[in-house]
Amino acid sequence: MSQYWDAAAETFDDAADHGLRTPETYAAWAALFAEWVPAPSRVLDLGCGTGSLAVLLARQGHRVTGVDLSPRMVELARANAAGLAVDVMVGDASAPAVPGPFDVVVVRHVLWVLPDPHAALRTWSGLLGPGGRFVLVEGRWGEPAESRLDHPWWPGVPAATLEPAVAALGASVEVRPLTGPALWGKEVTDERYALLARF
Ligand SMILES: C[S@@+](CC[C@H](N)C(=O)[O-])C[C@H]1O[C@@H](n2cnc3c(N)ncnc32)[C@H](O)[C@@H]1O
């Protein structure tokens, strides 16, 4: 799995929502995270990729710990976050070896590649301090028949599945659709949303 993502790393930021390179896309995500993550927070960004969200969050006044399975992604994230309050390490998002507690766990587009997402959600809730939050940005990008990997939430998880899974951990949960083209650099018709959970 880490080889797959190492190979994807070089061109990963070419997608508008990955690299956040245009002012419109950056501003669209920045406005959402400013609302969702009270500053200053200790943020854990799991499956942080090239670190574009970690950088955005650090610029908003947070201290960010990023974890990613792919050494190449981590290398790029460290370079992108140089000089900011961001620590990035290689590790498994399902069982991150990080010093908690955190105020907010941020996970964008990662649950769909985890072999046991329910166990990961339980682990993440245990990393939060009192009043901690999840910000889970997820979606559903195809049908299971297209599956290439043996992961239960491939190729994406509908909000109708994720919401009860997080609520069962004792959180109050809100789902916000994320359909604005500024977020993605294009019009989207599939399901995309943020799940905001408070413990
Ligand atoms: C679709 S990308 C999302 C990256 C980033 N969260 C973003 O939104 O730009 C998925 C990321 O999850 C990482 N990843 C996949 N499985 C992982 C695991 N078990 N633990 C940690 N990271 C993982 C990949 O290396 C990749 O960087």
CSV table of C-alpha atoms and ligand atoms in Angstrom, one decimal:
chain,number,residue,atom,x,y,z
A,1,MET,CA,0.0,0.0,0.0
A,2,SER,CA,2.8,2.5,0.8
A,3,GLN,CA,4.4,1.8,-2.6
A,4,TYR,CA,1.1,2.7,-4.3
A,5,TRP,CA,1.0,6.0,-2.5
A,6,ASP,CA,4.8,6.7,-2.9
A,7,ALA,CA,4.2,6.4,-6.7
A,8,ALA,CA,1.2,8.7,-6.5
A,9,ALA,CA,3.0,11.3,-4.5
A,10,GLU,CA,4.9,13.1,-7.3
A,11,THR,CA,1.7,14.2,-9.1
A,12,PHE,CA,-0.7,14.1,-6.2
A,13,ASP,CA,-0.9,17.9,-5.8
A,14,ASP,CA,-1.9,18.4,-9.4
A,15,ALA,CA,-5.5,17.8,-8.4
A,16,ALA,CA,-7.0,21.1,-7.3
A,17,ASP,CA,-8.3,19.8,-3.9
A,18,HIS,CA,-5.0,18.1,-3.1
A,19,GLY,CA,-2.5,20.8,-3.8
A,20,LEU,CA,-4.8,23.8,-3.0
A,21,ARG,CA,-2.7,25.7,-5.5
A,22,THR,CA,-5.3,28.1,-6.8
A,23,PRO,CA,-6.4,31.0,-4.6
A,24,GLU,CA,-10.1,30.1,-5.0
A,25,THR,CA,-9.6,26.5,-3.9
A,26,TYR,CA,-7.3,27.4,-1.0
A,27,ALA,CA,-9.8,30.1,0.2
A,28,ALA,CA,-12.7,27.7,0.0
A,29,TRP,CA,-11.1,25.1,2.2
A,30,ALA,CA,-9.6,27.7,4.5
A,31,ALA,CA,-13.0,29.2,5.2
A,32,LEU,CA,-14.4,25.8,6.1
A,33,PHE,CA,-11.5,24.8,8.4
A,34,ALA,CA,-11.6,28.3,10.1
A,35,GLU,CA,-15.2,27.5,11.0
A,36,TRP,CA,-14.6,23.8,12.0
A,37,VAL,CA,-11.4,24.0,14.0
A,38,PRO,CA,-11.2,26.6,16.8
A,39,ALA,CA,-7.8,28.2,17.0
A,40,PRO,CA,-5.4,27.4,18.6
A,41,SER,CA,-5.9,23.6,18.5
A,42,ARG,CA,-3.7,20.6,18.7
A,43,VAL,CA,-4.6,18.9,15.4
A,44,LEU,CA,-3.8,15.4,14.3
A,45,ASP,CA,-4.0,15.1,10.5
A,46,LEU,CA,-4.1,11.4,9.6
A,47,GLY,CA,-3.1,10.2,6.1
A,48,CYS,CA,-1.8,13.8,5.6
A,49,GLY,CA,-0.5,13.2,2.1
A,50,THR,CA,1.7,16.0,0.9
A,51,GLY,CA,0.6,18.1,3.9
A,52,SER,CA,-1.6,20.7,2.1
A,53,LEU,CA,-4.2,20.7,4.9
A,54,ALA,CA,-1.5,20.6,7.6
A,55,VAL,CA,0.0,23.7,6.1
A,56,LEU,CA,-3.4,25.4,5.9
A,57,LEU,CA,-4.2,24.5,9.5
A,58,ALA,CA,-0.8,25.7,10.8
A,59,ARG,CA,-1.3,29.0,9.0
A,60,GLN,CA,-4.6,29.3,10.9
A,61,GLY,CA,-2.7,29.1,14.2
A,62,HIS,CA,-2.8,25.4,15.0
A,63,ARG,CA,-0.1,23.0,16.0
A,64,VAL,CA,-0.3,20.0,13.6
A,65,THR,CA,0.9,16.5,13.8
A,66,GLY,CA,0.7,14.7,10.4
A,67,VAL,CA,1.0,10.9,9.9
A,68,ASP,CA,1.1,9.1,6.6
A,69,LEU,CA,2.0,5.6,5.5
A,70,SER,CA,4.0,6.7,2.5
A,71,PRO,CA,7.6,7.8,3.1
A,72,ARG,CA,7.5,9.9,-0.1
A,73,MET,CA,4.3,11.7,0.9
A,74,VAL,CA,5.9,12.4,4.3
A,75,GLU,CA,9.0,13.8,2.6
A,76,LEU,CA,6.9,16.2,0.5
A,77,ALA,CA,4.8,17.2,3.5
A,78,ARG,CA,7.8,18.1,5.5
A,79,ALA,CA,9.2,20.2,2.7
A,80,ASN,CA,5.8,21.9,2.2
A,81,ALA,CA,5.5,22.6,5.9
A,82,ALA,CA,9.0,23.9,6.5
A,83,GLY,CA,9.1,26.7,9.1
A,84,LEU,CA,5.5,26.0,10.3
A,85,ALA,CA,4.3,24.3,13.5
A,86,VAL,CA,3.9,21.0,11.8
A,87,ASP,CA,5.5,17.6,12.7
A,88,VAL,CA,5.1,14.9,10.1
A,89,MET,CA,5.9,11.2,10.6
A,90,VAL,CA,5.6,7.9,8.7
A,91,GLY,CA,3.0,5.7,10.4
A,92,ASP,CA,-0.3,3.9,10.1
A,93,ALA,CA,-3.3,6.1,10.5
A,94,SER,CA,-5.2,3.1,12.0
A,95,ALA,CA,-2.9,3.0,15.0
A,96,PRO,CA,-0.8,6.2,15.1
A,97,ALA,CA,2.1,6.2,17.6
A,98,VAL,CA,1.6,9.9,18.5
A,99,PRO,CA,1.6,11.7,21.8
A,100,GLY,CA,-1.9,12.8,22.5
A,101,PRO,CA,-4.2,14.2,23.5
A,102,PHE,CA,-5.4,16.2,20.5
A,103,ASP,CA,-8.2,18.7,20.2
A,104,VAL,CA,-9.1,17.8,16.7
A,105,VAL,CA,-8.5,14.7,14.5
A,106,VAL,CA,-8.7,15.7,10.8
A,107,VAL,CA,-8.9,13.0,8.2
A,108,ARG,CA,-9.6,13.7,4.5
A,109,HIS,CA,-10.1,10.9,2.0
A,110,VAL,CA,-8.4,8.2,4.0
A,111,LEU,CA,-11.1,6.0,5.7
A,112,TRP,CA,-11.8,4.4,2.3
A,113,VAL,CA,-8.3,2.8,2.2
A,114,LEU,CA,-8.3,1.4,5.7
A,115,PRO,CA,-8.8,-2.3,6.2
A,116,ASP,CA,-10.8,-1.8,9.5
A,117,PRO,CA,-12.3,1.7,9.5
A,118,HIS,CA,-14.5,1.0,12.6
A,119,ALA,CA,-11.4,0.1,14.7
A,120,ALA,CA,-9.6,3.2,13.4
A,121,LEU,CA,-12.5,5.5,14.4
A,122,ARG,CA,-12.5,3.9,17.9
A,123,THR,CA,-8.7,4.5,18.2
A,124,TRP,CA,-9.0,8.1,17.0
A,125,SER,CA,-11.7,8.9,19.6
A,126,GLY,CA,-9.3,7.7,22.3
A,127,LEU,CA,-6.6,10.2,21.1
A,128,LEU,CA,-8.9,13.2,21.9
A,129,GLY,CA,-8.9,15.3,25.0
A,130,PRO,CA,-12.2,16.4,26.7
A,131,GLY,CA,-14.5,18.1,24.2
A,132,GLY,CA,-12.4,16.9,21.3
A,133,ARG,CA,-13.6,16.8,17.7
A,134,PHE,CA,-13.4,14.9,14.4
A,135,VAL,CA,-13.4,16.6,11.1
A,136,LEU,CA,-13.8,13.8,8.5
A,137,VAL,CA,-13.9,14.8,4.9
A,138,GLU,CA,-15.2,11.8,2.9
A,139,GLY,CA,-17.3,10.9,-0.1
A,140,ARG,CA,-18.3,8.1,-2.3
A,141,TRP,CA,-16.5,8.0,-5.7
A,142,GLY,CA,-17.9,4.9,-7.4
A,143,GLU,CA,-19.6,1.6,-6.9
A,144,PRO,CA,-18.2,-1.4,-5.0
A,145,ALA,CA,-18.1,-3.4,-8.3
A,146,GLU,CA,-15.2,-1.1,-9.3
A,147,SER,CA,-13.3,-2.2,-6.2
A,148,ARG,CA,-9.6,-2.8,-6.6
A,149,LEU,CA,-8.8,-3.4,-3.0
A,150,ASP,CA,-10.3,-5.5,-0.3
A,151,HIS,CA,-11.3,-2.6,2.0
A,152,PRO,CA,-14.8,-2.3,3.3
A,153,TRP,CA,-15.3,1.4,2.5
A,154,TRP,CA,-13.7,1.3,-0.9
A,155,PRO,CA,-14.4,3.3,-3.1
A,156,GLY,CA,-15.6,5.8,-0.5
A,157,VAL,CA,-18.1,5.8,2.3
A,158,PRO,CA,-21.6,7.3,2.2
A,159,ALA,CA,-22.5,9.7,5.0
A,160,ALA,CA,-25.4,7.3,5.8
A,161,THR,CA,-22.8,4.7,6.8
A,162,LEU,CA,-20.3,6.9,8.5
A,163,GLU,CA,-22.7,9.0,10.6
A,164,PRO,CA,-24.0,6.1,12.7
A,165,ALA,CA,-20.5,4.6,13.0
A,166,VAL,CA,-19.2,7.8,14.6
A,167,ALA,CA,-22.4,8.5,16.7
A,168,ALA,CA,-22.0,5.0,18.2
A,169,LEU,CA,-18.7,6.2,19.7
A,170,GLY,CA,-20.7,8.8,21.8
A,171,ALA,CA,-20.3,11.9,19.6
A,172,SER,CA,-22.8,14.4,18.4
A,173,VAL,CA,-22.5,14.4,14.7
A,174,GLU,CA,-23.3,16.8,11.9
A,175,VAL,CA,-22.9,16.2,8.1
A,176,ARG,CA,-22.3,19.0,5.7
A,177,PRO,CA,-22.4,18.4,2.0
A,178,LEU,CA,-19.3,19.7,0.1
A,179,THR,CA,-20.4,20.2,-3.4
A,180,GLY,CA,-19.2,23.7,-4.3
A,181,PRO,CA,-16.9,23.6,-7.4
A,182,ALA,CA,-14.4,25.9,-5.8
A,183,LEU,CA,-13.5,23.1,-3.3
A,184,TRP,CA,-12.8,20.6,-6.1
A,185,GLY,CA,-11.7,22.8,-9.0
A,186,LYS,CA,-14.6,21.4,-11.0
A,187,GLU,CA,-18.3,20.6,-10.8
A,188,VAL,CA,-19.0,17.3,-8.9
A,189,THR,CA,-22.0,15.1,-8.9
A,190,ASP,CA,-20.9,12.3,-6.6
A,191,GLU,CA,-21.4,12.4,-2.8
A,192,ARG,CA,-18.9,14.5,-0.9
A,193,TYR,CA,-19.3,15.8,2.6
A,194,ALA,CA,-17.7,16.7,5.9
A,195,LEU,CA,-18.7,14.9,9.1
A,196,LEU,CA,-18.2,17.1,12.1
A,197,ALA,CA,-18.2,15.2,15.4
A,198,ARG,CA,-18.0,16.5,19.0
A,199,PHE,CA,-17.2,14.2,21.9
B,1,LIG,C1,-6.4,10.3,-1.0
B,1,LIG,S1,-4.9,10.6,-0.1
B,1,LIG,C2,-5.4,12.0,0.9
B,1,LIG,C3,-4.2,12.8,1.4
B,1,LIG,C4,-4.6,14.0,2.3
B,1,LIG,N1,-5.4,13.6,3.5
B,1,LIG,C5,-5.4,15.0,1.5
B,1,LIG,O1,-6.6,15.2,1.7
B,1,LIG,O2,-4.8,15.7,0.7
B,1,LIG,C6,-4.7,9.3,1.0
B,1,LIG,C7,-3.5,9.3,1.8
B,1,LIG,O3,-3.6,8.4,2.8
B,1,LIG,C8,-2.3,7.7,3.0
B,1,LIG,N2,-2.6,6.4,3.6
B,1,LIG,C9,-3.2,5.3,3.0
B,1,LIG,N3,-3.3,4.3,3.9
B,1,LIG,C10,-2.8,4.8,5.0
B,1,LIG,C11,-2.6,4.3,6.3
B,1,LIG,N4,-3.0,3.0,6.6
B,1,LIG,N5,-2.0,5.0,7.3
B,1,LIG,C12,-1.6,6.3,7.0
B,1,LIG,N6,-1.8,6.9,5.8
B,1,LIG,C13,-2.3,6.1,4.8
B,1,LIG,C14,-1.7,7.7,1.6
B,1,LIG,O4,-0.3,7.6,1.6
B,1,LIG,C15,-2.2,9.1,1.1
B,1,LIG,O5,-1.3,10.1,1.4
